[in-house]
Short mmCIF file of C-alpha atoms and ligand atoms in Angstrom, two decimals:
data_model
loop_
_atom_site.label_atom_id
_atom_site.label_comp_id
_atom_site.label_asym_id
_atom_site.label_seq_id
_atom_site.Cartn_x
_atom_site.Cartn_y
_atom_site.Cartn_z
CA MET A 1 2.42 -10.59 -20.58
CA SER A 2 0.77 -9.32 -23.72
CA ALA A 3 -2.55 -7.60 -24.40
CA PRO A 4 -4.72 -9.50 -26.79
CA ASP A 5 -6.90 -7.20 -28.89
CA ARG A 6 -10.17 -8.68 -27.31
CA LEU A 7 -10.51 -10.49 -23.99
CA LEU A 8 -13.63 -11.92 -22.54
CA LEU A 9 -14.05 -12.38 -18.91
CA ARG A 10 -16.70 -14.74 -18.21
CA GLY A 11 -18.87 -15.08 -15.24
CA LEU A 12 -16.90 -12.60 -12.83
CA ARG A 13 -18.66 -10.85 -9.73
CA PRO A 14 -17.96 -7.06 -9.86
CA LEU A 15 -17.73 -6.05 -6.32
CA GLY A 16 -18.87 -9.51 -5.19
CA GLY A 17 -22.37 -8.96 -7.02
CA ILE A 18 -24.05 -10.85 -9.68
CA PRO A 19 -22.33 -12.58 -12.35
CA VAL A 20 -21.60 -10.95 -15.64
CA ASP A 21 -19.36 -11.19 -18.59
CA LEU A 22 -17.08 -8.17 -19.21
CA LEU A 23 -15.36 -7.29 -22.73
CA ILE A 24 -12.14 -5.78 -22.81
CA VAL A 25 -10.98 -4.02 -26.28
CA GLY A 26 -7.95 -1.99 -26.70
CA GLY A 27 -7.49 -1.48 -23.18
CA ARG A 28 -10.97 -0.47 -22.27
CA ILE A 29 -14.08 -1.99 -21.12
CA ALA A 30 -16.40 -2.27 -24.09
CA GLU A 31 -19.32 -4.34 -22.78
CA ILE A 32 -20.43 -5.53 -19.45
CA GLY A 33 -23.56 -7.65 -19.18
CA SER A 34 -24.83 -11.29 -19.48
CA ARG A 35 -23.86 -13.79 -22.24
CA ILE A 36 -21.59 -11.38 -24.75
CA ASP A 37 -20.91 -12.81 -27.73
CA THR A 38 -17.26 -14.60 -27.67
CA LEU A 39 -16.44 -13.60 -31.48
CA GLY A 40 -12.79 -13.55 -31.93
CA ALA A 41 -12.08 -12.89 -28.35
CA ARG A 42 -9.68 -14.67 -25.99
CA THR A 43 -12.00 -16.11 -23.26
CA ILE A 44 -11.14 -16.72 -19.34
CA ASP A 45 -13.53 -18.47 -17.32
CA CYS A 46 -14.05 -16.09 -14.25
CA ASP A 47 -16.81 -18.14 -12.72
CA GLY A 48 -17.69 -16.66 -9.46
CA LEU A 49 -14.30 -14.75 -9.03
CA ILE A 50 -15.02 -11.24 -7.18
CA ALA A 51 -13.94 -8.25 -9.57
CA LEU A 52 -12.45 -5.10 -8.16
CA PRO A 53 -10.90 -1.98 -9.66
CA GLY A 54 -7.10 -2.56 -9.78
CA LEU A 55 -5.65 -2.05 -6.41
CA VAL A 56 -3.68 1.10 -5.72
CA ASP A 57 -0.74 1.17 -3.20
CA LEU A 58 0.16 4.75 -1.81
CA HIS A 59 3.47 3.41 0.07
CA THR A 60 5.61 0.93 -1.46
CA HIS A 61 9.43 0.74 -1.17
CA LEU A 62 11.00 -0.78 -4.29
CA ARG A 63 14.59 0.13 -3.33
CA GLU A 64 15.60 1.24 -6.75
CA PRO A 65 18.00 2.99 -7.08
CA GLY A 66 20.65 1.87 -4.71
CA GLY A 67 19.15 -1.31 -3.01
CA GLU A 68 18.77 -3.71 -5.88
CA HIS A 69 19.81 -6.66 -3.90
CA ALA A 70 16.58 -6.45 -1.81
CA GLU A 71 14.17 -5.15 -4.33
CA THR A 72 14.26 -3.66 -7.83
CA VAL A 73 11.38 -1.73 -9.74
CA ARG A 74 10.66 -4.63 -11.79
CA THR A 75 10.53 -7.37 -9.13
CA GLY A 76 8.57 -4.94 -7.14
CA ALA A 77 5.93 -4.27 -9.67
CA ARG A 78 5.74 -8.30 -10.24
CA ALA A 79 4.96 -8.80 -6.56
CA ALA A 80 2.58 -5.79 -6.80
CA ALA A 81 0.79 -7.47 -9.80
CA ALA A 82 0.52 -10.85 -7.92
CA GLY A 83 -0.87 -9.07 -4.93
CA GLY A 84 -3.36 -7.69 -7.38
CA TYR A 85 -1.90 -4.15 -7.54
CA ALA A 86 -2.42 -2.17 -10.91
CA ALA A 87 -0.29 1.01 -9.54
CA VAL A 88 1.94 1.70 -6.51
CA ILE A 89 3.72 4.72 -5.30
CA ALA A 90 7.12 4.20 -5.23
CA MET A 91 8.93 6.06 -1.62
CA ALA A 92 11.74 8.26 -2.25
CA ASN A 93 14.08 6.74 0.33
CA THR A 94 16.47 5.22 -2.31
CA ASP A 95 20.12 5.66 -2.69
CA PRO A 96 20.37 8.19 -4.05
CA VAL A 97 17.14 9.86 -2.79
CA ALA A 98 14.18 10.80 -5.19
CA ASP A 99 14.77 14.38 -4.39
CA THR A 100 15.41 15.42 -7.73
CA PRO A 101 13.67 15.07 -11.34
CA GLU A 102 16.72 12.78 -12.72
CA VAL A 103 16.10 10.21 -10.13
CA ALA A 104 12.35 10.36 -10.41
CA GLU A 105 12.58 9.85 -14.06
CA ALA A 106 15.07 7.00 -13.78
CA VAL A 107 12.41 5.44 -11.59
CA ARG A 108 9.76 5.89 -14.19
CA ARG A 109 12.05 4.52 -16.81
CA ALA A 110 13.19 1.42 -15.31
CA ALA A 111 9.23 0.65 -14.61
CA ALA A 112 8.47 1.14 -18.47
CA MET A 113 6.54 -2.26 -19.29
CA ALA A 114 6.71 -3.39 -15.76
CA ASP A 115 3.81 -5.41 -14.44
CA CYS A 116 2.28 -2.66 -12.52
CA ALA A 117 2.12 1.12 -12.80
CA VAL A 118 4.78 2.87 -10.79
CA PHE A 119 4.65 6.25 -9.77
CA PRO A 120 7.79 7.79 -7.88
CA ALA A 121 7.19 9.82 -4.96
CA GLY A 122 9.43 12.78 -4.57
CA ALA A 123 11.13 13.75 -1.38
CA VAL A 124 10.25 16.64 0.80
CA THR A 125 13.42 17.58 1.82
CA ARG A 126 16.98 17.08 0.05
CA GLY A 127 18.56 13.64 1.39
CA LEU A 128 15.46 13.36 3.43
CA ALA A 129 17.57 15.42 5.99
CA GLY A 130 14.79 17.37 7.10
CA THR A 131 16.26 20.85 6.53
CA GLU A 132 16.15 22.12 3.03
CA LEU A 133 13.25 21.55 0.46
CA SER A 134 13.67 19.28 -2.43
CA ASP A 135 13.08 20.44 -5.90
CA ILE A 136 9.43 20.26 -5.35
CA PRO A 137 8.50 22.29 -8.81
CA GLY A 138 11.03 20.37 -10.81
CA LEU A 139 9.67 16.92 -9.41
CA ALA A 140 6.12 18.35 -10.09
CA ARG A 141 7.06 19.06 -13.71
CA ALA A 142 8.33 15.25 -13.84
CA GLY A 143 5.01 14.02 -13.14
CA VAL A 144 5.34 13.76 -9.46
CA ARG A 145 2.23 14.37 -7.22
CA VAL A 146 2.85 12.46 -3.93
CA PHE A 147 5.87 13.94 -1.65
CA SER A 148 7.31 12.23 1.16
CA ASP A 149 10.35 11.84 3.12
CA ASP A 150 8.97 8.36 4.58
CA GLY A 151 11.35 6.53 6.71
CA ARG A 152 11.92 9.93 8.10
CA CYS A 153 9.45 12.48 9.53
CA VAL A 154 9.72 16.09 8.51
CA HIS A 155 10.46 17.10 11.88
CA ASP A 156 10.97 20.90 11.73
CA SER A 157 7.58 22.73 12.05
CA LYS A 158 8.91 25.79 9.86
CA VAL A 159 10.53 23.23 7.30
CA MET A 160 7.07 21.55 7.43
CA ARG A 161 5.09 24.73 6.93
CA ASP A 162 7.09 25.50 4.10
CA ALA A 163 7.01 22.38 2.51
CA LEU A 164 3.27 22.18 2.51
CA HIS A 165 2.88 25.72 0.76
CA ALA A 166 5.47 24.54 -1.70
CA ILE A 167 3.40 21.29 -2.44
CA GLY A 168 0.23 22.86 -2.40
CA ALA A 169 1.29 25.38 -4.97
CA VAL A 170 2.22 22.57 -7.17
CA GLY A 171 -1.23 20.52 -6.56
CA GLY A 172 0.40 17.85 -4.61
CA THR A 173 0.02 15.67 -1.39
CA LEU A 174 2.58 15.80 1.41
CA ALA A 175 2.61 12.09 2.70
CA GLN A 176 4.19 12.38 6.23
CA HIS A 177 5.83 9.77 8.18
CA ALA A 178 4.83 10.95 11.76
CA GLU A 179 7.58 10.35 14.22
CA ASP A 180 9.02 12.71 16.73
CA HIS A 181 12.37 11.50 16.65
CA ALA A 182 13.41 13.15 19.71
CA LEU A 183 10.96 10.82 21.57
CA THR A 184 11.78 7.59 19.63
CA ALA A 185 16.00 7.56 19.73
CA ASP A 186 16.93 4.04 20.02
CA ALA A 187 13.50 2.80 20.27
CA GLN A 188 12.88 -0.67 19.18
CA VAL A 189 9.33 -1.96 20.35
CA ASN A 190 5.99 -0.16 21.25
CA ASP A 191 6.62 1.39 24.96
CA GLY A 192 4.46 -0.94 26.96
CA PRO A 193 4.32 -4.32 28.83
CA VAL A 194 6.42 -5.88 25.62
CA ALA A 195 9.22 -3.16 25.95
CA THR A 196 9.37 -4.18 29.78
CA ALA A 197 9.44 -7.93 29.18
CA THR A 198 12.22 -7.61 26.67
CA GLY A 199 14.27 -4.83 28.20
CA LEU A 200 14.35 -3.10 24.90
CA PRO A 201 13.64 0.63 24.63
CA GLY A 202 10.25 1.68 24.07
CA TRP A 203 8.71 3.63 21.27
CA PRO A 204 5.79 5.71 22.75
CA ALA A 205 2.53 6.53 21.05
CA GLU A 206 2.81 10.12 21.68
CA ALA A 207 5.74 10.32 19.39
CA GLU A 208 3.39 9.59 16.60
CA ASP A 209 -0.04 11.08 17.82
CA SER A 210 1.86 14.48 18.56
CA ILE A 211 3.26 15.11 15.19
CA ILE A 212 -0.14 14.18 13.26
CA ALA A 213 -1.87 16.60 15.54
CA ARG A 214 0.60 19.36 14.85
CA ASP A 215 0.54 18.49 11.23
CA CYS A 216 -3.17 18.54 10.72
CA VAL A 217 -2.99 22.36 12.28
CA LEU A 218 -0.57 22.97 9.82
CA ALA A 219 -2.19 21.51 6.72
CA ALA A 220 -5.38 23.58 7.56
CA ALA A 221 -3.37 26.70 7.84
CA ALA A 222 -1.80 25.85 4.54
CA GLY A 223 -4.94 24.64 2.61
CA THR A 224 -2.59 21.63 1.43
CA ALA A 225 -3.27 17.93 1.30
CA LEU A 226 -1.75 16.14 4.16
CA HIS A 227 -1.76 12.32 3.83
CA VAL A 228 -0.55 10.46 6.98
CA CYS A 229 1.36 7.46 6.42
CA HIS A 230 1.26 3.99 8.50
CA VAL A 231 -1.18 5.37 11.30
CA SER A 232 -0.41 2.69 14.37
CA THR A 233 -2.03 4.15 17.39
CA ALA A 234 -5.62 4.69 18.93
CA GLY A 235 -4.59 8.28 19.92
CA ALA A 236 -3.85 8.91 16.27
CA VAL A 237 -7.00 7.83 15.23
CA GLU A 238 -8.87 10.32 17.75
CA VAL A 239 -6.63 13.17 16.23
CA LEU A 240 -7.66 12.09 12.61
CA ARG A 241 -11.18 12.18 13.71
CA TRP A 242 -11.07 15.19 15.02
CA ALA A 243 -9.21 16.75 11.92
CA LYS A 244 -11.75 15.48 9.67
CA HIS A 245 -14.41 16.45 11.72
CA ARG A 246 -13.10 20.20 11.03
CA GLY A 247 -13.26 19.62 7.58
CA TRP A 248 -9.52 19.99 7.27
CA PRO A 249 -7.51 18.44 4.21
CA VAL A 250 -6.28 15.26 6.07
CA THR A 251 -6.25 11.76 4.75
CA ALA A 252 -4.59 8.61 6.34
CA GLU A 253 -3.38 5.21 5.71
CA VAL A 254 -3.12 2.02 7.76
CA THR A 255 -0.82 -0.88 6.60
CA PRO A 256 -2.10 -4.89 6.96
CA HIS A 257 0.54 -5.44 9.33
CA HIS A 258 -0.62 -3.07 11.87
CA LEU A 259 -4.33 -3.95 11.24
CA LEU A 260 -3.43 -7.80 12.08
CA LEU A 261 -0.71 -8.22 14.38
CA THR A 262 0.18 -6.80 18.02
CA GLU A 263 3.21 -5.93 19.79
CA GLU A 264 3.36 -9.46 21.44
CA GLU A 265 5.00 -10.82 18.22
CA ALA A 266 8.16 -8.89 19.29
CA LEU A 267 8.55 -11.40 22.18
CA SER A 268 9.32 -13.94 19.72
CA GLY A 269 12.68 -12.11 19.34
CA ASP A 270 12.45 -12.58 15.26
CA PRO A 271 13.24 -9.25 13.29
CA VAL A 272 10.74 -9.84 10.64
CA PHE A 273 8.56 -8.44 13.31
CA LYS A 274 10.40 -5.26 13.73
CA VAL A 275 9.02 -2.19 11.86
CA ASN A 276 8.39 1.31 11.92
CA PRO A 277 6.15 2.53 13.42
CA PRO A 278 6.09 -0.67 15.90
CA LEU A 279 3.38 -2.94 16.18
CA ARG A 280 1.08 -1.83 19.10
CA ARG A 281 -1.04 -3.05 21.74
CA VAL A 282 -4.35 -4.87 21.04
CA GLU A 283 -6.42 -1.73 21.73
CA ASP A 284 -4.28 -0.02 19.09
CA VAL A 285 -5.34 -2.66 16.70
CA MET A 286 -8.98 -2.73 17.54
CA ALA A 287 -9.15 1.32 16.95
CA LEU A 288 -7.23 0.88 13.63
CA ARG A 289 -9.97 -1.68 12.40
CA ALA A 290 -12.96 0.58 13.69
CA ALA A 291 -11.35 3.88 11.95
CA LEU A 292 -10.85 1.84 8.65
CA ALA A 293 -14.19 0.51 8.89
CA ASP A 294 -16.06 3.85 9.36
CA GLY A 295 -13.56 5.72 6.85
CA THR A 296 -11.64 7.83 9.34
CA ILE A 297 -8.67 5.95 8.07
CA ASP A 298 -9.21 6.16 4.17
CA ALA A 299 -6.88 3.41 2.89
CA VAL A 300 -4.80 0.18 3.34
CA ALA A 301 -1.22 0.94 2.20
CA THR A 302 1.35 -1.60 2.33
CA ASP A 303 4.66 0.00 3.45
CA HIS A 304 6.23 -2.96 1.48
CA ALA A 305 9.67 -2.79 2.58
CA PRO A 306 11.68 -5.24 1.24
CA HIS A 307 15.04 -6.13 3.13
CA ALA A 308 17.95 -9.12 2.38
CA GLY A 309 18.21 -11.71 4.83
CA SER A 310 21.27 -10.31 6.34
CA ASP A 311 19.59 -6.87 6.98
CA LYS A 312 16.72 -8.81 8.95
CA SER A 313 18.66 -11.38 10.86
CA PRO A 314 19.26 -11.42 14.77
CA PRO A 315 19.88 -9.47 16.80
CA TRP A 316 16.71 -7.59 17.03
CA CYS A 317 18.56 -4.09 17.68
CA GLY A 318 20.80 -4.32 14.59
CA ALA A 319 18.10 -5.37 12.20
CA ARG A 320 16.24 -2.97 9.75
CA PRO A 321 12.66 -2.00 10.21
CA GLY A 322 10.22 -3.36 7.85
CA MET A 323 8.07 -6.04 6.28
CA LEU A 324 6.75 -6.92 2.72
CA GLY A 325 3.30 -6.52 2.40
CA LEU A 326 2.18 -6.35 -1.54
CA GLU A 327 1.29 -9.88 -1.96
CA THR A 328 -0.73 -10.44 0.97
CA ALA A 329 -2.63 -7.26 1.80
CA LEU A 330 -5.69 -8.36 0.02
CA ALA A 331 -5.62 -11.38 1.76
CA VAL A 332 -5.60 -9.74 5.11
CA VAL A 333 -8.07 -7.13 4.58
CA ALA A 334 -10.65 -9.82 3.24
CA GLU A 335 -9.73 -12.17 6.25
CA LEU A 336 -10.11 -8.99 8.98
CA PHE A 337 -13.24 -7.20 7.20
CA VAL A 338 -15.03 -9.08 4.76
CA ARG A 339 -15.37 -12.16 6.83
CA SER A 340 -16.56 -10.38 9.96
CA GLY A 341 -18.86 -7.96 7.78
CA GLN A 342 -17.11 -4.93 8.45
CA LEU A 343 -16.51 -4.06 5.12
CA ASP A 344 -18.20 -5.38 1.92
CA TRP A 345 -16.42 -5.76 -1.31
CA ALA A 346 -17.43 -2.42 -2.49
CA GLY A 347 -15.90 -1.25 0.87
CA VAL A 348 -12.64 -2.96 0.07
CA ALA A 349 -12.48 -1.63 -3.18
CA ASP A 350 -12.94 2.05 -1.96
CA ARG A 351 -10.16 1.73 0.64
CA MET A 352 -7.50 -0.08 -1.59
CA SER A 353 -8.27 1.50 -4.79
CA VAL A 354 -10.71 4.21 -4.98
CA ARG A 355 -9.58 6.43 -2.27
CA PRO A 356 -5.69 5.35 -2.69
CA ALA A 357 -6.25 6.86 -6.09
CA ARG A 358 -7.78 10.03 -5.26
CA ILE A 359 -5.05 10.62 -2.51
CA ALA A 360 -2.15 10.11 -5.05
CA ARG A 361 -4.16 12.16 -7.74
CA LEU A 362 -4.71 9.23 -10.03
CA SER A 363 -8.60 9.09 -10.30
CA ALA A 364 -8.43 9.55 -13.97
CA ARG A 365 -6.96 6.50 -14.76
CA PHE A 366 -7.32 4.44 -11.49
CA GLY A 367 -10.00 3.46 -8.91
CA ARG A 368 -12.64 4.01 -11.69
CA PRO A 369 -15.75 1.95 -11.70
CA LEU A 370 -16.16 -1.34 -13.73
CA GLU A 371 -18.40 0.40 -15.97
CA ARG A 372 -18.22 0.39 -20.19
CA GLY A 373 -15.73 2.93 -21.30
CA GLU A 374 -13.47 2.96 -18.21
CA PRO A 375 -9.93 1.40 -18.36
CA ALA A 376 -9.77 -2.20 -18.45
CA THR A 377 -7.86 -2.11 -15.01
CA LEU A 378 -9.26 -4.92 -12.45
CA THR A 379 -8.21 -7.54 -9.98
CA LEU A 380 -10.05 -10.88 -9.49
CA VAL A 381 -10.22 -12.56 -6.52
CA SER A 382 -10.74 -16.04 -5.81
CA ALA A 383 -12.17 -17.52 -2.49
CA GLY A 384 -10.00 -20.56 -1.63
CA ARG A 385 -7.87 -21.47 1.39
CA TRP A 386 -4.05 -20.81 0.31
CA GLN A 387 -0.96 -20.67 2.30
CA VAL A 388 1.89 -17.94 2.34
CA ASP A 389 5.21 -19.54 1.12
CA PRO A 390 7.81 -16.92 1.42
CA ALA A 391 9.89 -18.94 -0.96
CA ALA A 392 7.18 -18.37 -3.76
CA SER A 393 7.15 -14.60 -3.48
CA HIS A 394 7.80 -12.78 -6.31
CA SER A 395 9.75 -10.23 -4.11
CA LEU A 396 13.43 -10.34 -4.01
CA SER A 397 13.33 -10.37 -0.08
CA ARG A 398 11.45 -12.67 2.23
CA ASN A 399 10.76 -10.84 5.23
CA THR A 400 7.06 -11.52 4.96
CA PRO A 401 5.48 -11.29 8.60
CA VAL A 402 2.57 -13.96 7.59
CA ALA A 403 4.67 -16.87 6.31
CA GLY A 404 2.92 -20.17 6.83
CA ARG A 405 -0.48 -18.27 7.63
CA VAL A 406 -3.66 -19.49 5.56
CA PHE A 407 -5.82 -17.13 4.03
CA GLY A 408 -9.38 -17.41 2.68
CA HIS A 409 -9.24 -15.00 -0.44
CA ARG A 410 -6.24 -14.49 -3.06
CA PRO A 411 -5.83 -12.14 -6.35
CA VAL A 412 -5.69 -14.69 -9.09
CA LEU A 413 -5.90 -12.61 -12.23
CA THR A 414 -4.74 -8.90 -12.38
CA VAL A 415 -5.69 -6.85 -15.50
CA LEU A 416 -3.83 -3.44 -16.11
CA GLU A 417 -5.40 -1.35 -19.12
CA GLY A 418 -6.21 -4.83 -21.01
CA ARG A 419 -2.73 -6.31 -20.49
CA VAL A 420 -2.88 -9.50 -17.91
CA THR A 421 -0.14 -8.88 -15.61
CA HIS A 422 -0.89 -11.44 -13.19
CA ASP A 423 -2.50 -14.92 -13.76
CA LEU A 424 -2.84 -17.82 -11.62
CA LEU A 425 -6.06 -19.05 -13.60
CA ASP A 426 -3.98 -20.51 -16.72
CA ARG A 427 -1.62 -22.39 -14.87
CA ASP A 428 -1.56 -25.15 -12.39
CA ALA A 429 -0.14 -22.48 -9.73
CA TRP A 430 -3.39 -22.13 -7.98
CA GLN A 431 -3.57 -25.95 -7.52
CA GLN A 432 -0.21 -26.04 -6.04
CA TYR A 433 -0.68 -23.20 -3.66
CA SER A 434 -4.18 -23.97 -2.49
CA ILE A 435 -4.72 -26.12 0.27
CA SER A 436 -8.28 -27.70 1.45
O1 LIG B 1 9.61 -0.09 8.73
C1 LIG B 1 9.59 0.61 7.89
N1 LIG B 1 10.35 0.48 6.90
N2 LIG B 1 9.03 2.06 8.20
C2 LIG B 1 9.35 2.82 7.44
O2 LIG B 1 8.88 3.95 7.26
C3 LIG B 1 10.51 2.50 6.07
C4 LIG B 1 10.69 1.32 6.07
C5 LIG B 1 12.00 0.86 4.96
O3 LIG B 1 12.35 1.89 4.16
O4 LIG B 1 12.42 0.09 5.36
ZN1 LIG B 2 7.37 5.26 6.80
#
């Protein structure tokens, strides 16, 4: 969608506060206040919509190159915009792996003029093999700041320590997928009653917690920023609390699915609920919610992991792990945290935009306050019941874990530096999907 010279958004509520008008000129917020003159501006009536800084996702799988049947940079960016995202970090576990500047640059090129800004993560190790460091200086010269072998853990302590030093030297962040593979060989579901009931091999919490504890110690020694991907256990929360209490350079994210769903979903046998790390116990879910609310966990990140139907069909053990998340993350967070009063809209903005932007070293451009002179990058959220219809997803894949669920909030307008990238207000689409 194009960027008009002057765009006036009328009556929106920044962070859910009192209604104001917001004038966008040349991609920036030119004015914000009551009753701004409309002269020559395209005007959108945003009566009562909640305005947040454009959302930033630290953890998106776009599958390009190599998995374009499941998602492309452009379809993933489209889904991101529909979910209120202005920027995403594209994970490096593509084929080929983003372990060279050439692959990272190809992802960037594919994202030119996409509906969302896309920042490729670089792999920590060559081919995600965990043995030899990738070209970290070269990737950094190509603009990469987040390095991750996500999907695989950087397992070897010496490799991890070397990686932290190399990534620290280029001013980057190491985002670790914390999994002790020696403890999760063949694991399918959380280790506990569901593993017992289904007979499936269990995935112990300590496989995650122990790696996080080790990595916090290594990050502190190296003085490099460690970001822990998709935290899923109560034990991991305790470890993070300890590391943060010591002032160590550690941040963490949690996914919407680990905040919403428990291991019980696996009893259905539907591989849509298969994910790495697995859905955990209700006690873990409660600990994750409390940790996001009190800031021990810094960010919500989707781990949007599109998979083709054939890769997500039964039997469970043969299916690939991963779930869609971009289009429903905000709705899940609003449902769990705003409704309950655990977070206000400023808190949602902090966990879904401000802190993710900081962790990804994007704070100059994203997660900015909605103030005059700042980039016009924002997400408008409507309160109104709507039902998730997988067929209506902008992703090329359909593996959403919240199909058919009804939520009370939805992003209806996304603006990226003055360009409208998602608009449900203009059309009857909102009417079509909303239910009373
Ligand atoms: O469930 C997952 N799927 N977890 C990961 O860490 C990787 C992801 C994928 O790439 O499909
Ligand atoms: Zn992961």
